[in-house]
Coordinates of C-alpha atoms in Angstrom, one line a residue:
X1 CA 0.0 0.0 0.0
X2 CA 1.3 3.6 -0.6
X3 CA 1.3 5.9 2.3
X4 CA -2.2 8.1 2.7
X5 CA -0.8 11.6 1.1
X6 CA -2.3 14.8 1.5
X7 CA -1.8 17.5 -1.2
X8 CA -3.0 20.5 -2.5
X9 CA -4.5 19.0 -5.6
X10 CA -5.4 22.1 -7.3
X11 CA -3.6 24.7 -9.8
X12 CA -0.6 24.4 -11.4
X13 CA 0.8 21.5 -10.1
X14 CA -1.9 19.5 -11.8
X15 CA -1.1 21.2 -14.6
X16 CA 2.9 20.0 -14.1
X17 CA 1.8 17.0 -13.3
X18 CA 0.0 16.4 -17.1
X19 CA 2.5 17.9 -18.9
X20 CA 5.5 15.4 -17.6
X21 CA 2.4 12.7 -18.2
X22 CA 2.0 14.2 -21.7
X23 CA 6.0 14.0 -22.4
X24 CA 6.9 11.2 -21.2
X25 CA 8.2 9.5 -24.4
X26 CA 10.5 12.4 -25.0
X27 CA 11.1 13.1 -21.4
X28 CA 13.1 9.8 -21.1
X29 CA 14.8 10.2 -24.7
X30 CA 16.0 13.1 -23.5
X31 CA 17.5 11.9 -20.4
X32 CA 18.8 8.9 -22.4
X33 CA 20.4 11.7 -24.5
X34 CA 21.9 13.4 -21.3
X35 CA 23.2 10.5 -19.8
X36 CA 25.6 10.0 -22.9
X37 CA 27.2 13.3 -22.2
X38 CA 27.4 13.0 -18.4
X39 CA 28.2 10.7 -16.0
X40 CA 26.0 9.9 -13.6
X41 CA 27.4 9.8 -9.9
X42 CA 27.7 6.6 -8.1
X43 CA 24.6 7.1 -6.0
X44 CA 22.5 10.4 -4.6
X45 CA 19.4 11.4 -2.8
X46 CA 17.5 14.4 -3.4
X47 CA 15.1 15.9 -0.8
X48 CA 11.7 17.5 -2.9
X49 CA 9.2 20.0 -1.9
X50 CA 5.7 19.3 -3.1
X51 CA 3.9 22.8 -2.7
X52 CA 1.0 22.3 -4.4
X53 CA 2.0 24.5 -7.0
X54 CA 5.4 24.2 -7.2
X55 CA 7.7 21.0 -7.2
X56 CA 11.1 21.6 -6.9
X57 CA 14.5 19.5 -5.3
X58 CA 16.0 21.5 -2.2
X59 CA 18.8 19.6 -1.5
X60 CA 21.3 16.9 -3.1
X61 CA 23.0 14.1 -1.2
X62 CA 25.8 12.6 -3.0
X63 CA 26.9 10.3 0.1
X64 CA 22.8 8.8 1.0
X65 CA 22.7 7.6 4.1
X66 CA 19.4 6.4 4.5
X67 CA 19.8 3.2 2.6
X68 CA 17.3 1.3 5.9
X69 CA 14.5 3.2 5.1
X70 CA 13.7 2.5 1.7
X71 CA 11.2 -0.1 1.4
X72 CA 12.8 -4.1 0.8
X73 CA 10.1 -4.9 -1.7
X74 CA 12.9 -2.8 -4.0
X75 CA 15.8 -4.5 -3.1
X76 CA 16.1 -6.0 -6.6
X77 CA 15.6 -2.7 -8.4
X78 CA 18.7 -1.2 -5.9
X79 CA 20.7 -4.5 -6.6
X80 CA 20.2 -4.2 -11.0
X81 CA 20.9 -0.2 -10.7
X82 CA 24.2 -1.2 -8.4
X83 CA 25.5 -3.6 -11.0
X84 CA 25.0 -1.1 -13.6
X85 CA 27.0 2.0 -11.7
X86 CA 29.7 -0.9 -10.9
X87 CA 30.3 -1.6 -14.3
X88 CA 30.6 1.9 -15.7
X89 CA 33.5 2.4 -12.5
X90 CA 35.1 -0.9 -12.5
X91 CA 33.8 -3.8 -14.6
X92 CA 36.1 -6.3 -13.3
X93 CA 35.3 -5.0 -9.2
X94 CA 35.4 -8.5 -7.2
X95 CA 35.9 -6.6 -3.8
X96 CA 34.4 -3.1 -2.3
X97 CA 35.8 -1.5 0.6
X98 CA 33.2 0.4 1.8
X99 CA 34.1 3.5 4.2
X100 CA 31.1 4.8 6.3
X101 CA 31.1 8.2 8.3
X102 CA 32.1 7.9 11.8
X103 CA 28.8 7.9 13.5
X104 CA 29.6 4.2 15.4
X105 CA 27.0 5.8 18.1
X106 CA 24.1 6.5 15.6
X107 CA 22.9 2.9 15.2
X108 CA 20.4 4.2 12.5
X109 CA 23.3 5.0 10.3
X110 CA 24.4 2.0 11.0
X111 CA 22.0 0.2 9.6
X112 CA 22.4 1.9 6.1
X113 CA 25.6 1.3 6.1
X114 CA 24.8 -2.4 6.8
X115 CA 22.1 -2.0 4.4
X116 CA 24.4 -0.4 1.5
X117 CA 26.3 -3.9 1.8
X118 CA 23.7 -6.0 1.5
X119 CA 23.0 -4.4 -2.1
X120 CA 26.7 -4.2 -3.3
X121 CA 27.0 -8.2 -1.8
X122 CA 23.5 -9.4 -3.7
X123 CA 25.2 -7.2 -7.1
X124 CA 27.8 -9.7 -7.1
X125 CA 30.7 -8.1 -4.7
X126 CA 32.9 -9.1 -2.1
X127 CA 32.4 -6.1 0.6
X128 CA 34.4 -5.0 3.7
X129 CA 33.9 -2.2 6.2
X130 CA 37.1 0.4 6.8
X131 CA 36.7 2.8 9.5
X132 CA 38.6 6.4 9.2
X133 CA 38.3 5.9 13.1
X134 CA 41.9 6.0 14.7
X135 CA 40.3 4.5 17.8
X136 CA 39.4 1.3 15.1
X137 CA 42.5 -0.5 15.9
X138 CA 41.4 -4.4 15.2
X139 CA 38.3 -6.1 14.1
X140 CA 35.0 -4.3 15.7
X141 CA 31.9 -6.0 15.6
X142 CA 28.5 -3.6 16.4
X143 CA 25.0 -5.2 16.9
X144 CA 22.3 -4.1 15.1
X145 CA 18.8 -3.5 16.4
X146 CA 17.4 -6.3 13.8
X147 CA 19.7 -9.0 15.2
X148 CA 22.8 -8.3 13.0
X149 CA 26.0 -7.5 13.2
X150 CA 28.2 -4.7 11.5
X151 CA 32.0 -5.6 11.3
X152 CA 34.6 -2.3 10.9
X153 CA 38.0 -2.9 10.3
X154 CA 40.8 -0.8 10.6
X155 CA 42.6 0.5 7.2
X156 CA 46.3 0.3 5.6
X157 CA 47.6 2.5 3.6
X158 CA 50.4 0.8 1.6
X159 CA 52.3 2.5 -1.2
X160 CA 49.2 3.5 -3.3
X161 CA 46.5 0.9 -2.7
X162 CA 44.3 1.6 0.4
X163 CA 43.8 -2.7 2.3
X164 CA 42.2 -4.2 5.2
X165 CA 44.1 -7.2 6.3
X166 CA 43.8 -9.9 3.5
X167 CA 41.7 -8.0 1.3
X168 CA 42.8 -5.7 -1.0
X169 CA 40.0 -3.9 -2.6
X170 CA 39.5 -2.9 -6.3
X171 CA 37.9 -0.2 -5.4
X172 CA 36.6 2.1 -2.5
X173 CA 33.2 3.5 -1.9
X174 CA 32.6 6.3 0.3
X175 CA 29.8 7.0 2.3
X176 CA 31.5 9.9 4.3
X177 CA 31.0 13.6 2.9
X178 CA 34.2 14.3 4.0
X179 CA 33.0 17.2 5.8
X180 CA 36.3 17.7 7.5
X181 CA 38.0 17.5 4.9
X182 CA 39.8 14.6 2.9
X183 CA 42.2 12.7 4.6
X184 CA 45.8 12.3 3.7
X185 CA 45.4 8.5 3.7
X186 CA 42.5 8.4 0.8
X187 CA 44.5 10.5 -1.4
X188 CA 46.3 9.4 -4.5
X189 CA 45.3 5.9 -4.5
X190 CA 45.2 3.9 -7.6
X191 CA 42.0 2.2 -7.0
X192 CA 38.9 3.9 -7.8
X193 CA 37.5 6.4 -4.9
X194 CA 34.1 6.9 -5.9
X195 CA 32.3 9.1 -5.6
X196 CA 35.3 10.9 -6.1
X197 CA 37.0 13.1 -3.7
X198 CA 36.6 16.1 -5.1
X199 CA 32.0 15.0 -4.5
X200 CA 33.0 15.7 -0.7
X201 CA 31.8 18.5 1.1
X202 CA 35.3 20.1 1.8
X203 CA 35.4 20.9 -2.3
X204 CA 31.6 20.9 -2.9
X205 CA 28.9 24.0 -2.5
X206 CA 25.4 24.2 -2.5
X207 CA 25.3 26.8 -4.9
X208 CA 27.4 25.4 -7.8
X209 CA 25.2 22.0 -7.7
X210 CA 22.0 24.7 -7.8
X211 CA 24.0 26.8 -10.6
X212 CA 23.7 24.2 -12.9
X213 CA 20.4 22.7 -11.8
X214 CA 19.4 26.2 -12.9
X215 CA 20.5 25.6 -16.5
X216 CA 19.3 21.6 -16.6
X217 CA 15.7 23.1 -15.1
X218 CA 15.9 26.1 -17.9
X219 CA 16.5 23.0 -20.9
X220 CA 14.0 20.7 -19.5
X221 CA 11.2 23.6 -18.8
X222 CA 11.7 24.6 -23.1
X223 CA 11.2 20.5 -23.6
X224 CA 7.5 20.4 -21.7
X225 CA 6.9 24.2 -22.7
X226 CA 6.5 25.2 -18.8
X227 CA 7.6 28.6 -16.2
X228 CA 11.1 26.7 -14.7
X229 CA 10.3 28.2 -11.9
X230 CA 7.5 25.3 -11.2
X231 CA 10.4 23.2 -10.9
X232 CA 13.6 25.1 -9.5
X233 CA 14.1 27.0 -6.5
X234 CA 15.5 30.3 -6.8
X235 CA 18.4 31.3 -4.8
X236 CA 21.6 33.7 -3.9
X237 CA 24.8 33.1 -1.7
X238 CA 26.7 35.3 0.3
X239 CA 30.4 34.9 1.4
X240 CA 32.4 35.4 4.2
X241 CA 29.7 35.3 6.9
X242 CA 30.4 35.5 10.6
X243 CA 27.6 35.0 12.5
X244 CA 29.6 34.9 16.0
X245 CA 31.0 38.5 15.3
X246 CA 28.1 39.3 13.3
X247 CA 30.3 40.3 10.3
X248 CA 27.8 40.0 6.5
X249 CA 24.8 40.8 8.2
X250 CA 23.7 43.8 6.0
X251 CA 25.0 41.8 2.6
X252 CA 23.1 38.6 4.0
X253 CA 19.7 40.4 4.7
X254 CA 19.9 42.8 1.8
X255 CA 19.9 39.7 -0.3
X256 CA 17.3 38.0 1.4
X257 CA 15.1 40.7 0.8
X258 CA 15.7 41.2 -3.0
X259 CA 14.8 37.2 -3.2
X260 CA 11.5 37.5 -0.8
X261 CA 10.4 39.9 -3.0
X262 CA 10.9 37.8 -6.5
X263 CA 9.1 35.4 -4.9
X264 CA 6.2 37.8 -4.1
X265 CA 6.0 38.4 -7.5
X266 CA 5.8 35.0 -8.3
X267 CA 3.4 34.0 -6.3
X268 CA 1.5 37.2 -7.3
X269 CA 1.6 35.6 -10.9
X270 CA 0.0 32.3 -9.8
X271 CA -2.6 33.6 -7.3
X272 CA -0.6 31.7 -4.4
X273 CA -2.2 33.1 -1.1
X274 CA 0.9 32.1 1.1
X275 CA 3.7 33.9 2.7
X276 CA 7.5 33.9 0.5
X277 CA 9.7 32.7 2.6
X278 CA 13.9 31.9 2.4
X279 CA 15.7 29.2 4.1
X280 CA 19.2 30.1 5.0
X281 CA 21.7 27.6 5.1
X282 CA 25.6 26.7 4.8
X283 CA 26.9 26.3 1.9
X284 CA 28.4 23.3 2.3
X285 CA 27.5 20.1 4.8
X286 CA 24.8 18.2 5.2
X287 CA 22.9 17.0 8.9
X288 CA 20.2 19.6 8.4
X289 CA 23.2 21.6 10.8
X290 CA 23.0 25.6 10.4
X291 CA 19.8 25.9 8.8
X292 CA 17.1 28.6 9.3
X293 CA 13.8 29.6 8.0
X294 CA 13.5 33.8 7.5
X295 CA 10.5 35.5 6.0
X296 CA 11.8 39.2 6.1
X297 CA 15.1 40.4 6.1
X298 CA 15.4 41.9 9.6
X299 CA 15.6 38.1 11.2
X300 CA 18.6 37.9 10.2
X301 CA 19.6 40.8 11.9
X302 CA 18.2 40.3 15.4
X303 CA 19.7 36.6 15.5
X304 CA 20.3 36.6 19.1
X305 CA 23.4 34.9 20.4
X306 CA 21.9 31.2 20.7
X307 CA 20.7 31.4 16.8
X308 CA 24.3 32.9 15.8
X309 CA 25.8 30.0 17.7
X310 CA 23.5 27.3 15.9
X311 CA 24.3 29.0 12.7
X312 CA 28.1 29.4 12.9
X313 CA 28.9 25.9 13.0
X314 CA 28.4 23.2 10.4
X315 CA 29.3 19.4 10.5
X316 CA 32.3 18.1 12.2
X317 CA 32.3 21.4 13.9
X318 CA 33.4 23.2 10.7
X319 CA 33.3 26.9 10.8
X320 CA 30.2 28.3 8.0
X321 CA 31.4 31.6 6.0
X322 CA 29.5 31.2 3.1
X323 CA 25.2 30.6 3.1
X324 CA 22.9 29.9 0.3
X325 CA 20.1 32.0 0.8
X326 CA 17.1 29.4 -1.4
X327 CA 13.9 30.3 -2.0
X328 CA 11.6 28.3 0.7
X329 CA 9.4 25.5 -1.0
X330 CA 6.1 24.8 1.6
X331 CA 4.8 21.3 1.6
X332 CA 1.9 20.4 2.0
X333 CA 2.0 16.8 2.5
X334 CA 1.4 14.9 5.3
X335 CA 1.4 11.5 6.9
X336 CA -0.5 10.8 9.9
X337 CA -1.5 14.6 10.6
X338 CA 2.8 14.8 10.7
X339 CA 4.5 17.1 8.1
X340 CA 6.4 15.1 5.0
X341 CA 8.5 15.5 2.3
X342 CA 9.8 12.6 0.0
X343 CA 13.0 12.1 -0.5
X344 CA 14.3 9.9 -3.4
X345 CA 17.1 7.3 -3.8
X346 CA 19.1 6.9 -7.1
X347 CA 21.8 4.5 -8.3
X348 CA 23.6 5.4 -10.9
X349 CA 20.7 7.3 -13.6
X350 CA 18.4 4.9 -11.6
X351 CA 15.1 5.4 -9.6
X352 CA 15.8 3.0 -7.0
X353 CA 13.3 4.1 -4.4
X354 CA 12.4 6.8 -1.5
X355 CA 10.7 7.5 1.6
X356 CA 9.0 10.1 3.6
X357 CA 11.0 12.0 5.9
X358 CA 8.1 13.4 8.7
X359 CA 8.8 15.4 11.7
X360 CA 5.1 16.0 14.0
X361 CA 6.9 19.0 15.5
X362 CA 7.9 21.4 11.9
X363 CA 5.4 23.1 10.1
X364 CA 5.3 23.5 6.4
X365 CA 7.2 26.1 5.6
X366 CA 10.3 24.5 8.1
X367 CA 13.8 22.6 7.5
X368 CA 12.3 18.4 8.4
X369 CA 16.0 17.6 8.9
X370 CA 16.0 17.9 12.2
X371 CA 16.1 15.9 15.5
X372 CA 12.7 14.4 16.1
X373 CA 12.5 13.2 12.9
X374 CA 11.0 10.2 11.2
X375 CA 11.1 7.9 8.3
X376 CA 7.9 5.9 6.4
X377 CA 9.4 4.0 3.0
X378 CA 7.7 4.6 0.1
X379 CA 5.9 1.7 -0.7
X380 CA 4.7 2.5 -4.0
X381 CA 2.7 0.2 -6.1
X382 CA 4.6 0.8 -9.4
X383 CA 8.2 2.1 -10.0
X384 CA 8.4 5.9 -9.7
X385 CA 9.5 5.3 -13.6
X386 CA 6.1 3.7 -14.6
X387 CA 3.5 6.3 -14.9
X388 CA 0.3 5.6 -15.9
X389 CA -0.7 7.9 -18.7
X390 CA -4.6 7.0 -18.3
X391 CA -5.2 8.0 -15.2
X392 CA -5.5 11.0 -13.7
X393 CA -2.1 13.3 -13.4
X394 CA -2.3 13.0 -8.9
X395 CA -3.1 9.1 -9.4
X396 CA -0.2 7.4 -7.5
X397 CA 1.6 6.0 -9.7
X398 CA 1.6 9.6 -12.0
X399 CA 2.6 11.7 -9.1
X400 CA 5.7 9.3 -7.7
X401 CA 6.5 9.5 -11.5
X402 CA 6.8 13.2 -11.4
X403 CA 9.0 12.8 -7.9
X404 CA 11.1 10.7 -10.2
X405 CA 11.7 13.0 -13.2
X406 CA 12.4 16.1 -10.5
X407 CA 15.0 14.2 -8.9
X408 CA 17.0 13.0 -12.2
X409 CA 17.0 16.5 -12.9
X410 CA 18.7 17.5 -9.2
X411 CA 21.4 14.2 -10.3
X412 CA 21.9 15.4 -13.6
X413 CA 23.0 18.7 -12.1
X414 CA 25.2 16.9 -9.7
X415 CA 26.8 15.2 -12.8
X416 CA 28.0 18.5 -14.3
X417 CA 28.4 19.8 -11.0
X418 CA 31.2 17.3 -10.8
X419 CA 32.7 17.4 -14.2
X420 CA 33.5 21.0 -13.4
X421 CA 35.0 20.0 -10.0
X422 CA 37.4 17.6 -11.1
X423 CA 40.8 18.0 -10.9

């Protein structure tokens, strides 16, 4: 059964909705077309905002950790799209050394990471566990709530080639952001790093990956003859922020209030009878960490000492200087009376799956990222890639469908968005 959803059903989203319905044959020749030019990345998430009238990705994950929550009954789908993105980085891969953030405490994590191996073990591949931990000094074995067990090893560096003891990898897959930065011991190897360094956080901004959504949103809005801005969240940065010694304020609010009012005007242009808002947010990192919603420009000048704190501190304890200021995206779904937002799971330029991620304590116009949190897996009766172009465009099938094509356009973007980052 999928999920009971609740969604504003009315205006322009419907009107989306029939349009990707409508262009569905040359929607996927066109990806097919893309995906010859660009190289999708190993694997990604993308968090979407359904408003109603707008659907649009907010943010891009190119190290998912949330692997557990997607429903099993797609297993296989996860385990076909993992042989394919093997192939394309290694078609000879026997054995994965998979290397996991350092959250040994978070036993949620945990499970994706246990979860992650499961897929790359049923697509054919030896896999072992390396910890970055220094404290991971010999075999550690972690129960997991199901029963299981997670093993992490400690790694050797020798010459080039990164090993665990008697296993010497073809090829390492991170699921660290590398927030922190990219240590000395995963650089210059000659096995495979994917995704590659350069995907980590420590190289990677926010606003480059939405730079180029901008221009993959701008082609595929002239292919379905539709206002990008149905499907692209408008934004602005600004650089070197202090928030402890309040240094930017005045370039950080003036911005925010040039945005609020292009989305006024939007919204004036499609009759939408809710408040623009921003959400302000490092630049780089992930954790839902420095994040804030504003809906005028003098909030972020009377942050009072507690919000400067929360804002002046990323991931891994990493100072934030620069912010994206992106225009705020309500939703208006829910599950069980709860606030939701799906996010969706791709393997290589594969749909492989998604979930709900529903906080009873956010409202809609509010970062769900945050402690309190939950997850429901999408438990959809078709693939979010088999639409079904009789029914009506909000039928289930239609609507995941749409989720699907919004999110390929958020890991296309992260495909150029790493071409121009490589070294």
């Amino acid at each position: 059964m999928v999920p009971h959803l609740t969604t504003a059903l009315t205006g322009p989203l419907l009107e989306l909705e029939q349009h990707i319905l409508d262009a569905q044959p040359q929607i996927e020749h066109w990806f097919r077309t893309q995906w010859q030019d660009h190289a999708a990345p190993f694997y990604a998430s993308v968090d979407l905002r359904n408003s109603g009238f707008k659907l649009a990705p907010v943010d891009t994950n190119l190290f998912p950790g949330g692997f557990n929550n997607l429903n099993r009954d797609f297993t296989p789908l996860c385990v076909q799209a993992a042989m394919s993105a093997v192939e394309k980085v290694c078609p000879v891969a026997q054995r994965f050394l998979l290397i996991p953030e350092n959250h040994t405490r978070n036993i949620y994590y945990l499970q994706n990471v246990a979860a992650l191996a499961s897929i790359l073990r049923h697509a054919g591949l030896q896999v072992r566990i390396g910890s970055l931990l220094p404290e991971i000094t010999a075999p550690t074995t972690l129960d997991l709530p199901d029963g299981s067990t997670l093993t992490l090893e400690p790694l050797k560096r020798e010459g080039d080639r990164l090993k665990l003891d008697g296993f010497d990898p073809c090829a390492i897959l991170l699921n660290n952001d590398l927030s922190a930065g990219i240590p000395d011991i995963l650089k210059d190897l000659d096995q495979p790093v994917i995704p590659p360094l350069h995907a980590g956080w420590s190289t990677r901004r926010k606003s480059d990956h939405f730079g180029k959504y901008d221009r993959v949103a701008e082609e595929f809005a002239r292919l379905l003859h539709i206002d990008p801005w149905l499907i692209n969240p408008m934004f602005a940065t600004c650089g070197q922020i202090n928030f402890q010694e309040r240094q930017g304020e005045e370039c950080l609010a003036a911005h925010v209030d040039d945005l609020l009012k292009d989305i006024r005007e939007k919204y004036q242009e499609y009759g939408v009878n809710e408040d623009p808002f921003v959400i302000v947010k490092a630049d780089a990192g992930t954790y839902g960490m420095g994040i804030m919603t504003v809906k005028d420009a003098s909030e972020v000048r009377d942050l009072n000492r507690k919000q400067r704190n929360k804002m002046a501190v990323g991931k891994e304890g990493m100072a934030v200087t620069d912010v994206i200021i992106q225009e705020g995206v309500y939703t208006f779904e829910s599950l069980a009376d709860a606030v939701a937002e799906p996010v969706v799971y791709m393997m290589d330029h594969f749909v492989v799956g998604g979930f709900y991620r529903v906080h009873t304590s956010r409202g809609k116009d509010e970062n769900l990222n945050a402690p309190g949190m939950r997850f429901e897996p999408l438990a959809f009766e078709t693939a979010l890639t088999l639409p079904d172009c009789a029914a009506a465009p909000d039928a289930e099938p239609n609507r995941f469908y749409a989720y699907g094509v919004v999110a390929r356009l958020a890991l296309l973007a992260a495909a150029m968005e790493l071409e121009n980052l490589a070294p």
